[in-house]
Coordinates of C-alpha atoms in Angstrom, one line a residue:
Chain A
V108 CA 22.2 -12.0 -2.6
P109 CA 19.1 -14.2 -1.7
L110 CA 19.5 -17.4 -3.5
F111 CA 16.2 -18.4 -1.7
N112 CA 14.2 -17.4 1.2
P113 CA 13.1 -20.4 3.5
A114 CA 10.3 -18.9 4.7
R115 CA 9.0 -18.1 1.3
G116 CA 9.8 -19.1 -2.3
F117 CA 11.7 -21.9 -1.7
T118 CA 9.5 -25.1 -1.8
G119 CA 11.7 -27.7 -0.9
S120 CA 12.3 -29.0 2.5
A121 CA 15.3 -27.9 4.9
A122 CA 17.4 -30.8 3.8
E123 CA 16.9 -30.3 0.7
A124 CA 18.2 -26.9 0.9
A125 CA 21.2 -28.0 2.9
S126 CA 22.1 -30.2 0.3
W127 CA 21.7 -27.6 -2.7
V128 CA 24.1 -25.4 -0.8
G129 CA 26.6 -28.7 -1.1
E130 CA 25.9 -28.5 -4.8
L131 CA 26.5 -24.6 -4.9
R132 CA 29.8 -25.1 -3.4
A133 CA 31.0 -26.8 -6.2
L134 CA 30.0 -23.8 -8.7
S135 CA 32.5 -21.3 -6.7
T136 CA 35.2 -19.5 -8.6
D137 CA 38.2 -17.8 -7.4
K138 CA 36.2 -14.6 -6.9
A139 CA 32.7 -16.1 -6.0
R140 CA 32.6 -18.3 -2.9
F141 CA 29.2 -20.1 -2.2
G142 CA 28.9 -22.2 0.8
I143 CA 27.5 -20.5 4.2
V144 CA 23.9 -19.4 4.7
K145 CA 22.4 -16.2 5.9
L146 CA 18.9 -16.5 7.9
V147 CA 17.0 -13.5 9.1
L148 CA 15.2 -13.7 12.6
D149 CA 14.3 -10.0 13.5
G150 CA 14.2 -6.5 12.3
S151 CA 16.5 -3.2 13.2
I152 CA 16.5 -1.2 16.3
Q153 CA 16.2 2.3 14.4
G154 CA 13.0 0.2 12.7
F155 CA 11.9 -0.4 16.0
T156 CA 11.5 -4.3 14.7
A157 CA 14.4 -5.7 16.1
R158 CA 13.2 -8.3 18.9
L159 CA 14.2 -7.0 22.3
N160 CA 13.9 -8.5 25.9
P161 CA 12.6 -6.6 28.4
P162 CA 12.4 -3.5 28.8
G163 CA 12.0 -3.3 25.5
Y164 CA 11.7 -0.1 23.3
L165 CA 11.5 3.2 24.9
P166 CA 7.8 4.7 24.6
D167 CA 6.6 6.8 21.7
P168 CA 6.8 10.3 21.4
D169 CA 3.2 10.4 23.1
G170 CA 4.3 8.6 26.1
G171 CA 2.7 5.1 24.7
P172 CA 4.4 1.8 25.0
R173 CA 6.1 0.6 22.0
P174 CA 5.5 -3.1 20.7
N175 CA 8.2 -5.3 20.2
G176 CA 9.8 -5.8 17.0
I177 CA 9.0 -8.6 14.6
W178 CA 9.9 -12.3 13.5
L179 CA 10.7 -13.1 10.2
I180 CA 10.0 -16.7 10.5
T181 CA 8.7 -18.9 13.2
P182 CA 11.2 -20.3 15.9
E183 CA 9.9 -23.7 14.9
Q184 CA 10.8 -23.2 11.2
F185 CA 13.9 -21.5 12.1
R186 CA 14.9 -24.4 14.4
A187 CA 14.2 -27.0 11.8
W188 CA 16.5 -25.1 9.0
F189 CA 19.4 -24.4 11.2
E190 CA 19.5 -27.9 12.3
A191 CA 19.5 -29.3 8.5
F192 CA 22.4 -27.1 7.5
H193 CA 24.2 -27.6 10.6
R194 CA 24.0 -31.5 9.9
A195 CA 25.2 -31.1 6.8
H196 CA 28.2 -29.0 8.1
V197 CA 26.9 -25.4 6.5
T198 CA 27.8 -22.3 8.2
V199 CA 24.8 -20.4 9.2
H200 CA 25.0 -16.4 9.7
T201 CA 22.0 -15.1 11.6
H202 CA 20.6 -11.7 11.3
V203 CA 19.7 -11.1 15.3
N204 CA 20.1 -7.1 16.0
G205 CA 18.0 -7.4 19.3
D206 CA 18.9 -9.4 22.3
E207 CA 15.8 -11.6 22.3
A208 CA 16.3 -12.8 18.8
V209 CA 20.1 -13.6 20.1
D210 CA 18.6 -15.6 22.9
L211 CA 16.6 -18.0 20.2
L212 CA 19.7 -18.1 18.2
L213 CA 21.6 -19.2 21.5
E214 CA 19.0 -21.8 22.2
T215 CA 18.9 -23.2 18.7
V216 CA 22.6 -23.2 18.3
D217 CA 22.8 -25.2 21.5
G218 CA 20.0 -27.6 20.5
A219 CA 21.9 -28.1 16.9
V220 CA 25.3 -29.1 18.5
A221 CA 23.5 -31.2 21.3
Q222 CA 22.1 -33.5 18.7
H223 CA 25.0 -33.6 16.1
S224 CA 28.9 -32.9 17.1
W225 CA 30.7 -29.9 14.9
A226 CA 33.2 -28.4 16.6
D227 CA 34.4 -26.0 13.9
H228 CA 30.9 -24.8 12.9
R229 CA 31.8 -20.9 13.3
H230 CA 28.2 -20.1 13.4
T231 CA 27.5 -16.3 13.4
A232 CA 25.5 -13.6 15.1
Q233 CA 25.2 -11.1 12.5
H234 CA 25.2 -7.2 13.7
S235 CA 24.5 -8.6 17.6
Q236 CA 23.8 -5.0 18.2
L237 CA 22.4 -5.6 22.0
T238 CA 24.1 -8.6 23.0
T239 CA 24.9 -9.0 26.8
A240 CA 28.2 -9.9 28.3
A241 CA 26.2 -13.0 29.6
Q242 CA 25.1 -14.2 25.9
Y243 CA 28.7 -13.5 24.8
R244 CA 29.8 -15.8 27.1
R245 CA 27.4 -18.5 26.2
M246 CA 28.4 -18.0 22.7
A247 CA 31.8 -18.5 23.2
T248 CA 30.9 -21.6 25.3
L249 CA 29.2 -22.8 22.0
G250 CA 31.7 -21.8 19.7
M251 CA 30.1 -19.1 18.0
C252 CA 31.5 -16.0 16.2
A253 CA 29.7 -12.3 16.1
N254 CA 29.8 -9.8 13.4
I255 CA 29.2 -6.6 15.3
F256 CA 27.5 -3.4 13.5
S257 CA 30.2 -1.0 14.7
N258 CA 29.1 1.7 12.2
H259 CA 25.6 2.0 14.0
I260 CA 27.5 3.7 17.2
H261 CA 28.4 6.5 14.4
Y262 CA 25.2 6.7 12.4
W263 CA 22.4 6.2 15.0
G264 CA 23.9 6.2 18.4
D265 CA 22.4 9.5 19.4
Q266 CA 19.1 8.1 18.2
H267 CA 19.2 4.8 20.3
A268 CA 20.3 6.6 23.2
S269 CA 17.3 9.2 22.8
T270 CA 14.8 7.3 21.1
T271 CA 15.2 3.5 20.7
V272 CA 16.3 1.8 23.5
G273 CA 18.0 4.9 26.1
P274 CA 21.2 5.6 27.3
D275 CA 22.2 2.5 29.2
R276 CA 21.3 0.0 26.7
A277 CA 23.1 2.4 24.1
A278 CA 26.1 2.7 25.6
R279 CA 26.8 -1.2 25.8
M280 CA 25.4 -1.8 22.0
D281 CA 27.8 -3.0 19.6
A282 CA 30.0 -4.5 22.6
C283 CA 33.5 -5.1 21.0
A284 CA 35.1 -5.1 24.1
T285 CA 32.8 -7.1 25.7
A286 CA 33.1 -10.1 23.2
D287 CA 36.4 -9.5 23.5
R288 CA 36.4 -10.1 27.2
E289 CA 34.5 -13.2 26.9
G290 CA 36.6 -14.7 24.3
V291 CA 33.9 -14.5 21.3
R292 CA 36.1 -14.1 18.0
Y293 CA 34.3 -11.3 15.9
S294 CA 34.4 -8.7 13.0
V295 CA 33.0 -5.4 12.8
H296 CA 31.0 -4.4 9.6
S297 CA 29.2 -1.6 7.7
D298 CA 26.2 -3.3 6.6
A299 CA 26.7 -1.7 3.0
S300 CA 24.4 -0.3 1.8
V301 CA 22.8 0.8 5.2
T302 CA 26.2 2.6 6.0
P303 CA 28.8 3.2 3.3
L304 CA 31.4 0.6 2.8
G305 CA 35.0 1.3 4.2
S306 CA 37.3 -1.0 6.3
L307 CA 39.2 2.0 7.8
H308 CA 35.8 3.9 8.8
T309 CA 34.3 0.9 10.5
M310 CA 37.5 0.5 12.3
W311 CA 37.4 4.2 13.4
C312 CA 33.7 3.5 14.9
A313 CA 35.0 0.4 17.0
V314 CA 38.1 2.5 18.1
N315 CA 36.5 5.5 18.9
R316 CA 32.5 5.0 19.5
V317 CA 32.3 8.6 18.5
T318 CA 28.3 9.4 17.4
A319 CA 27.1 12.0 15.0
S320 CA 26.7 14.8 17.5
G321 CA 30.6 14.1 18.8
A322 CA 29.5 11.9 21.8
I323 CA 31.7 8.9 23.1
L324 CA 28.9 6.4 23.5
G325 CA 29.9 3.6 25.9
P326 CA 33.9 4.2 26.1
H327 CA 34.3 1.0 28.3
E328 CA 33.4 -0.6 24.8
R329 CA 35.9 0.9 22.8
I330 CA 38.8 -1.6 21.5
G331 CA 42.7 -1.2 20.5
V332 CA 43.6 -0.6 17.0
D333 CA 45.2 -4.0 16.8
R334 CA 42.0 -5.6 17.8
A335 CA 39.9 -3.6 15.5
L336 CA 42.4 -4.3 12.3
R337 CA 42.1 -8.3 13.1
A338 CA 38.3 -7.5 13.3
V339 CA 38.2 -6.7 9.7
T340 CA 41.0 -9.1 8.1
I341 CA 41.5 -12.5 9.8
D342 CA 38.7 -12.6 12.0
A343 CA 36.3 -11.4 9.3
A344 CA 37.7 -14.1 7.1
H345 CA 37.6 -16.9 9.8
Q346 CA 33.7 -16.6 10.2
L347 CA 33.3 -16.8 6.2
R348 CA 35.3 -19.6 6.1
L349 CA 38.1 -18.1 3.9
D350 CA 40.7 -17.5 7.0
H351 CA 43.5 -20.2 5.3
E352 CA 43.1 -18.0 1.8
L353 CA 42.5 -14.3 3.2
G354 CA 42.8 -12.0 5.7
S355 CA 46.5 -11.9 6.8
I356 CA 49.7 -11.9 4.5
E357 CA 51.1 -15.1 4.5
A358 CA 53.1 -17.3 2.1
G359 CA 50.7 -19.5 0.2
K360 CA 47.4 -17.2 0.8
L361 CA 46.1 -14.9 -2.0
A362 CA 48.1 -12.1 -2.8
D363 CA 45.2 -9.4 -1.9
F364 CA 45.7 -6.6 0.1
V365 CA 45.8 -2.9 0.4
A366 CA 48.8 -0.3 0.6
L367 CA 47.9 2.6 3.1
A368 CA 49.9 5.7 3.6
D369 CA 49.9 5.4 7.5
D370 CA 50.2 2.4 9.8
P371 CA 46.8 2.8 11.8
H372 CA 49.0 1.9 14.9
D373 CA 50.7 5.0 14.5
V374 CA 48.2 7.7 13.7
D375 CA 45.6 9.6 16.2
P376 CA 42.8 7.1 16.7
M377 CA 40.3 9.7 15.2
A378 CA 42.2 9.8 12.1
I379 CA 42.1 6.4 11.1
K380 CA 39.3 6.7 8.9
D381 CA 41.2 9.2 7.2
I382 CA 44.3 7.4 6.2
E383 CA 45.0 7.6 2.3
V384 CA 45.0 4.0 0.9
L385 CA 47.6 4.2 -1.9
G386 CA 46.7 1.2 -3.8
T387 CA 45.1 -2.4 -3.8
V388 CA 46.8 -5.6 -4.7
V389 CA 44.0 -8.3 -6.1
A390 CA 45.4 -11.7 -6.9
G391 CA 49.0 -10.4 -7.3
E392 CA 48.5 -7.3 -9.7
V393 CA 48.5 -3.5 -8.6
T394 CA 45.3 -2.2 -9.7
G395 CA 45.0 1.2 -7.8
H396 CA 47.4 4.4 -8.0
Chain B
L239 CA -6.3 5.5 -9.2
I240 CA -6.5 4.8 -5.5
D241 CA -9.9 6.2 -5.3
R242 CA -11.2 4.4 -7.8
P243 CA -14.8 3.0 -6.2
D244 CA -14.2 -0.4 -7.6
R245 CA -11.0 -1.2 -6.0
I246 CA -10.5 -4.9 -5.4
P247 CA -11.0 -6.2 -2.2
F248 CA -7.9 -7.8 -0.5
T249 CA -8.4 -10.0 2.6
L250 CA -5.3 -10.6 4.7
L251 CA -5.4 -14.2 6.2
G252 CA -3.1 -14.5 9.7
G253 CA -2.2 -16.9 12.7
Y254 CA 0.4 -18.7 13.5
L255 CA 2.1 -21.8 12.1
G256 CA -0.6 -24.8 12.3
A257 CA -3.5 -22.6 12.7
G258 CA -5.2 -23.9 9.4
K259 CA -4.2 -20.9 7.1
T260 CA -3.5 -23.4 4.4
T261 CA -6.4 -25.6 4.8
L262 CA -8.6 -22.6 4.5
V263 CA -6.6 -21.3 1.5
N264 CA -7.0 -25.1 -0.3
R265 CA -10.7 -24.8 0.2
L266 CA -10.9 -21.7 -1.6
L267 CA -8.4 -23.2 -4.1
T268 CA -10.5 -26.2 -4.6
A269 CA -13.7 -25.0 -4.6
P270 CA -16.4 -25.8 -7.5
S271 CA -15.8 -23.2 -10.0
P272 CA -17.0 -20.0 -8.6
V273 CA -18.8 -18.5 -11.5
G274 CA -17.4 -14.9 -12.5
R275 CA -14.8 -15.2 -10.1
R276 CA -11.1 -14.7 -10.5
I277 CA -9.4 -15.0 -7.4
A278 CA -5.9 -13.9 -6.7
V279 CA -4.7 -16.4 -3.5
L280 CA -0.9 -15.1 -2.3
V281 CA 0.6 -17.3 -0.3
N282 CA 4.1 -17.9 1.5
D283 CA 4.8 -21.5 0.0
L284 CA 3.5 -22.9 -3.1
G285 CA 4.5 -26.1 -1.9
A286 CA 2.4 -26.1 1.0
V287 CA -0.6 -25.7 -0.8
G288 CA -0.7 -29.0 -2.3
V289 CA -3.2 -28.4 -5.0
D290 CA -4.8 -31.4 -6.9
A291 CA -2.4 -31.8 -10.4
A292 CA -5.8 -32.0 -12.0
L293 CA -6.9 -28.9 -11.0
I294 CA -4.0 -27.0 -12.2
V295 CA -4.0 -25.7 -15.8
D296 CA -1.2 -23.6 -15.7
H297 CA 2.0 -23.7 -13.6
D298 CA 4.4 -20.8 -14.3
G299 CA 7.2 -20.2 -11.9
P300 CA 6.1 -18.7 -8.8
T301 CA 2.2 -19.2 -10.2
L302 CA -0.5 -21.6 -10.5
A303 CA -3.5 -20.8 -12.6
L304 CA -6.2 -23.4 -11.6
A305 CA -9.4 -24.3 -13.6
N306 CA -11.7 -22.4 -11.4
G307 CA -10.6 -19.2 -12.3
C308 CA -7.9 -19.1 -9.2
V309 CA -4.6 -17.8 -9.5
C310 CA -2.1 -18.9 -6.4
C311 CA 1.1 -17.0 -6.3
A312 CA 3.8 -17.6 -4.0
V313 CA 5.0 -13.9 -2.5
G314 CA 8.5 -13.1 -3.2
D315 CA 11.0 -11.3 -1.3
D316 CA 9.1 -8.2 -2.0
L317 CA 5.8 -8.0 -1.6
A318 CA 5.4 -5.0 -3.6
V319 CA 6.4 -6.6 -6.9
T320 CA 4.2 -9.4 -6.2
L321 CA 1.1 -6.8 -6.0
D322 CA 2.4 -5.2 -9.2
E323 CA 1.9 -8.2 -10.9
V324 CA -1.4 -8.7 -9.3
R325 CA -2.6 -5.4 -10.8
A326 CA -0.9 -6.2 -14.2
W327 CA -3.6 -9.0 -14.8
S328 CA -5.8 -8.4 -17.5
P329 CA -8.5 -8.7 -16.7
P330 CA -7.7 -8.0 -12.9
P331 CA -8.8 -10.5 -10.4
D332 CA -12.0 -9.8 -8.5
R333 CA -10.5 -10.6 -5.2
V334 CA -7.4 -10.9 -3.0
V335 CA -6.6 -13.1 -0.6
M336 CA -3.1 -13.0 1.0
E337 CA -2.0 -15.6 3.4
L338 CA 0.5 -14.2 5.8
S339 CA 3.5 -16.2 7.4
G340 CA 3.1 -17.6 10.9
V341 CA 4.7 -14.3 12.4
G342 CA 3.1 -12.1 9.9
E343 CA 1.4 -9.5 12.0
P344 CA -2.0 -8.4 10.0
A345 CA -2.0 -4.8 11.8
R346 CA 1.4 -4.0 10.7
L347 CA 0.4 -5.2 7.1
A348 CA -3.2 -3.9 6.4
A349 CA -1.6 -0.9 4.7
W350 CA -0.6 -3.1 1.8
A351 CA -4.2 -4.2 0.9
N352 CA -5.2 -0.5 0.7
T353 CA -2.5 0.2 -1.9
T354 CA -3.4 1.4 -5.3
G355 CA -6.3 -0.6 -6.8
F356 CA -6.6 -2.4 -3.5
R357 CA -9.3 -1.9 -0.8
L358 CA -8.9 -3.8 2.3
D359 CA -12.0 -5.8 2.8
G360 CA -11.1 -7.8 6.2
I361 CA -8.9 -9.5 8.7
V362 CA -9.4 -12.9 9.5
V363 CA -7.4 -14.8 11.6
A364 CA -7.3 -18.6 12.5
A365 CA -6.5 -19.7 15.6
D366 CA -6.0 -23.5 16.5
A367 CA -8.4 -24.5 19.4
D368 CA -5.9 -26.8 20.9
Q369 CA -2.9 -24.8 21.1
I370 CA -4.0 -21.3 21.0
V371 CA -3.8 -20.7 24.7
E372 CA -0.3 -22.0 25.2
L373 CA 0.7 -20.4 22.3
A374 CA -0.3 -16.7 23.3
G375 CA 1.8 -17.2 26.5
R376 CA 4.9 -18.9 24.7
R377 CA 8.3 -17.1 25.1
Y378 CA 9.4 -15.3 21.9
V379 CA 6.1 -15.6 19.6
G380 CA 3.2 -15.0 22.5
D381 CA 3.1 -11.4 21.6
T382 CA 2.8 -11.9 18.2
V383 CA -0.1 -14.3 18.5
R384 CA -2.0 -12.1 20.8
A385 CA -1.3 -8.9 18.2
Q386 CA -2.5 -11.2 15.8
L387 CA -5.9 -12.2 17.2
M388 CA -6.1 -8.0 18.3
A389 CA -6.0 -7.4 14.8
A390 CA -8.4 -9.9 13.8
D391 CA -11.8 -8.5 12.1
L392 CA -13.1 -11.9 12.7
V393 CA -11.1 -14.9 14.4
V394 CA -12.1 -18.6 13.0
L395 CA -11.4 -21.3 15.7
T396 CA -9.8 -24.4 14.2
K397 CA -9.7 -27.7 15.1
T398 CA -12.2 -27.4 17.7
D399 CA -13.1 -31.2 17.3
L400 CA -9.6 -32.1 18.0
A401 CA -9.0 -30.0 20.7
D402 CA -9.2 -31.1 24.5
R403 CA -10.9 -27.9 25.8
P404 CA -12.4 -26.0 23.0
A405 CA -14.7 -24.1 25.3
L406 CA -11.9 -22.8 27.1
A407 CA -9.8 -22.0 24.2
R408 CA -13.0 -19.6 22.9
R409 CA -13.1 -18.1 26.2
F410 CA -9.8 -17.3 25.9
V411 CA -9.9 -16.0 22.1
E412 CA -13.0 -14.1 23.2
R413 CA -11.0 -12.0 25.9
S414 CA -8.0 -11.6 23.5
T415 CA -10.1 -9.4 20.8
A416 CA -12.9 -7.2 20.3
A417 CA -13.5 -9.5 17.2
P418 CA -16.4 -12.2 16.6
V419 CA -15.0 -15.6 17.1
F420 CA -16.8 -18.1 14.7
D421 CA -16.0 -22.1 14.9
G422 CA -14.4 -23.2 11.7
A423 CA -16.1 -26.8 11.8
R424 CA -19.7 -25.0 11.5
L425 CA -18.8 -22.3 9.2
D426 CA -18.2 -22.5 5.2
P427 CA -14.9 -21.0 4.9
M428 CA -16.1 -19.6 1.9
A429 CA -17.9 -17.1 3.4
L430 CA -15.0 -15.9 5.2
F431 CA -13.6 -14.6 2.0
G432 CA -17.0 -13.6 0.3
V433 CA -16.9 -16.2 -2.5
G434 CA -18.5 -19.5 -3.9
G435 CA -21.6 -20.6 -3.0
A436 CA -21.8 -18.7 0.5
E437 CA -21.1 -15.3 -0.7
P438 CA -23.8 -12.8 -0.1
M439 CA -24.8 -12.2 -3.7
L440 CA -27.3 -10.0 -4.3
R441 CA -30.6 -11.0 -4.7
P442 CA -33.6 -9.1 -5.8
P443 CA -35.6 -8.3 -3.2
G444 CA -38.7 -11.0 -2.5
P445 CA -40.7 -12.9 -0.5
D446 CA -38.8 -16.1 0.5
R447 CA -39.3 -18.9 2.7
H448 CA -39.0 -17.1 5.8
G449 CA -39.7 -13.2 4.3
P450 CA -37.2 -10.3 4.6
D451 CA -37.1 -9.0 8.1
R452 CA -38.5 -5.6 8.2
H453 CA -36.0 -2.9 9.7
G454 CA -34.2 -5.2 12.0
P455 CA -31.4 -7.7 11.6
D456 CA -33.4 -10.5 13.7
R457 CA -32.4 -13.8 13.9
H458 CA -34.1 -16.4 11.8
G459 CA -34.9 -20.1 13.1
P460 CA -31.9 -22.2 14.1
D461 CA -32.3 -24.6 11.2
R462 CA -31.4 -21.3 8.7
H463 CA -27.9 -21.7 7.0
G464 CA -28.0 -19.7 3.8
P465 CA -27.6 -15.8 3.5
E466 CA -30.8 -14.3 4.8
S467 CA -31.9 -11.0 3.5
V468 CA -32.8 -7.9 5.6
D469 CA -35.1 -5.4 4.1
V470 CA -33.5 -2.0 4.4
S471 CA -35.8 -0.1 2.2
G472 CA -36.9 3.5 2.7
L473 CA -34.3 4.4 5.0
R474 CA -31.8 7.4 5.5
R475 CA -27.9 6.7 5.7
A476 CA -27.8 7.3 9.4
E477 CA -30.6 4.4 10.0
L478 CA -28.9 2.4 7.7
A479 CA -25.5 2.7 9.5
A480 CA -27.4 2.1 12.5
I481 CA -28.6 -1.1 11.3
V482 CA -25.5 -2.2 10.3
D483 CA -23.6 -1.3 13.4
G484 CA -26.3 -3.2 15.6
L485 CA -25.7 -6.9 13.7
D486 CA -25.1 -9.1 15.9
D487 CA -22.0 -10.6 16.9
D488 CA -22.9 -14.0 14.9
V489 CA -22.7 -12.0 11.6
V490 CA -19.8 -13.4 9.2
R491 CA -20.4 -11.2 6.4
A492 CA -22.9 -8.8 5.2
K493 CA -23.3 -7.1 1.9
G494 CA -25.5 -4.7 -0.1
V495 CA -25.6 -1.8 -2.6
I496 CA -28.5 0.2 -1.0
R497 CA -30.6 3.0 -1.9
C498 CA -30.9 5.5 0.8
V499 CA -33.6 8.4 0.7
D500 CA -31.5 11.1 2.0
V501 CA -28.5 10.8 -0.2
P502 CA -28.4 10.5 -4.0
A503 CA -26.0 8.0 -4.8
L504 CA -26.1 4.5 -3.6
V505 CA -24.7 3.2 -0.4
E506 CA -22.3 0.1 -0.4
V507 CA -21.9 -1.9 3.0
Q508 CA -19.7 -4.4 3.6
V509 CA -19.4 -6.1 6.7
V510 CA -16.6 -8.9 7.9
G511 CA -16.7 -9.3 11.2
R512 CA -16.5 -6.4 13.2
R513 CA -15.3 -4.5 10.1
R514 CA -18.3 -2.8 8.9
V515 CA -17.6 -0.2 6.1
L516 CA -20.6 2.1 4.7
R517 CA -19.6 4.2 1.4
E518 CA -21.2 6.0 -1.4
R519 CA -20.9 4.5 -4.7
P520 CA -22.2 7.1 -7.3
D521 CA -20.5 5.0 -10.0
L522 CA -23.3 2.7 -9.5
S523 CA -26.6 2.8 -10.6
T524 CA -28.5 -0.7 -9.4
G525 CA -29.6 -0.4 -5.8
H526 CA -31.7 -2.8 -3.7
D527 CA -33.4 -2.6 -0.8
V528 CA -32.2 -5.7 1.1
L529 CA -28.8 -6.3 3.1
V530 CA -27.7 -9.7 2.6
V531 CA -26.3 -11.3 5.9
I532 CA -24.3 -14.7 6.6
R533 CA -24.4 -15.8 10.2
Q534 CA -22.6 -18.4 11.8
P535 CA -25.0 -21.4 12.1
A536 CA -26.2 -22.1 15.0

């Protein structure tokens, strides 16, 4: 839910916005937590509005070159806002679909960290769809997290291979295995309402990388079930700065969890999305089934 | 509704951060009351506009109403919602000017200016003479800046008095766009938006100091600064179109509602830089024999 849009609406300075986030934190309740910020740098790959490094998008259907995507905010404004939040110890999640947008984010985090030391910042690349191995290495060095849009593999993977970026880059999109190998803590997501909400389905996408047509897109980027479980639980809670309360079943944490009919480790990976949910427990109370 | 002949003219104002868009908007908002002009100025950041409080007659959330009839609105997250609000004004505004963000690409946004009730009047892009050459080659934003210039109907080169090499900037911009390039320091910015004293108001034809030109857009002397009249009486539509098409690159704006000898309806002419539009206006009954032209002062 956008509270304010720094590129528009909000008429104060970046520093004022950062202190406002601090005030909002005090309004948090057991179920509504304020305190981290999302900024948006680029658009979407399927909309041809994400910012890509060369060679950019595939040509249009007539063979003409497609322009690069769009920025939602100038790099100068982004830097100013990001640095103000970093200085105030506010974690920033930044919408970056394309790899050029990731470069700008990395440069910005690098600059912010150099000016103000905050080791546990957990700044996160949101969507992170075309992030390369080199970018994940840099993210690891900078202490960043990623939230990877794994559902895209299933819903748009065929179109990415045929129409947006071509088969080579499509095969390395939403590169969970690379992020893992390069030491970046990451989650996976549905971006509901862009694709349907459902953690088991998102796990299924990351584990199998099966497109709508049934092809396996980039089999080397598939991850194991255990890793996918972490990505929808404790590592997701970590980048929201809630891992001390949520994301694992431990004494002292909130009694919020779900009961599944089968252990995802034990079923055919292609059946993960179909595991029955027996019920949910919220704050210690059984709420379903 | 979309084909109503009296759709509200809608100007897009683009240009990178620091190009001088807000300065142009400020001059528009603080100009002396333009009689009969109710202008909706849509901006990204109301805070940046910095209008003198004495000029504000009403401040309601994202909207400032000014004593001169202008209303300044911050565009929210949803442009469609903001435009609906503007459409709902009673009486409707006479003109809309929308300031784009520093990375706003006019070509991608121009369609908004032709949605129900509006017609795209022109795309004005501001370029900082001291920055533009470096910006157009800068990583991340160079392609956006070049796309802004390419989409322009006219480019205003700003801060030419501060630039080290304004002539280089001008040559660079001229090679980057098909639009005419005007020096902001020598141009009444009101002319860009078609408002205020610099607007080419329709005047009855008649002798003036220089006398109207006969069938041609010849230049007046270099002392000439105000609007000039070009006599276009007794022409066929195609001849009028040829004259409009042949207007020199130093024409900032031109306008007229012209009687042509071979079409029953009056023909409206609207020129904003290189955008030259003729359309028949069967709804209008009062036509003229002159085209009013504003040029960049020599």
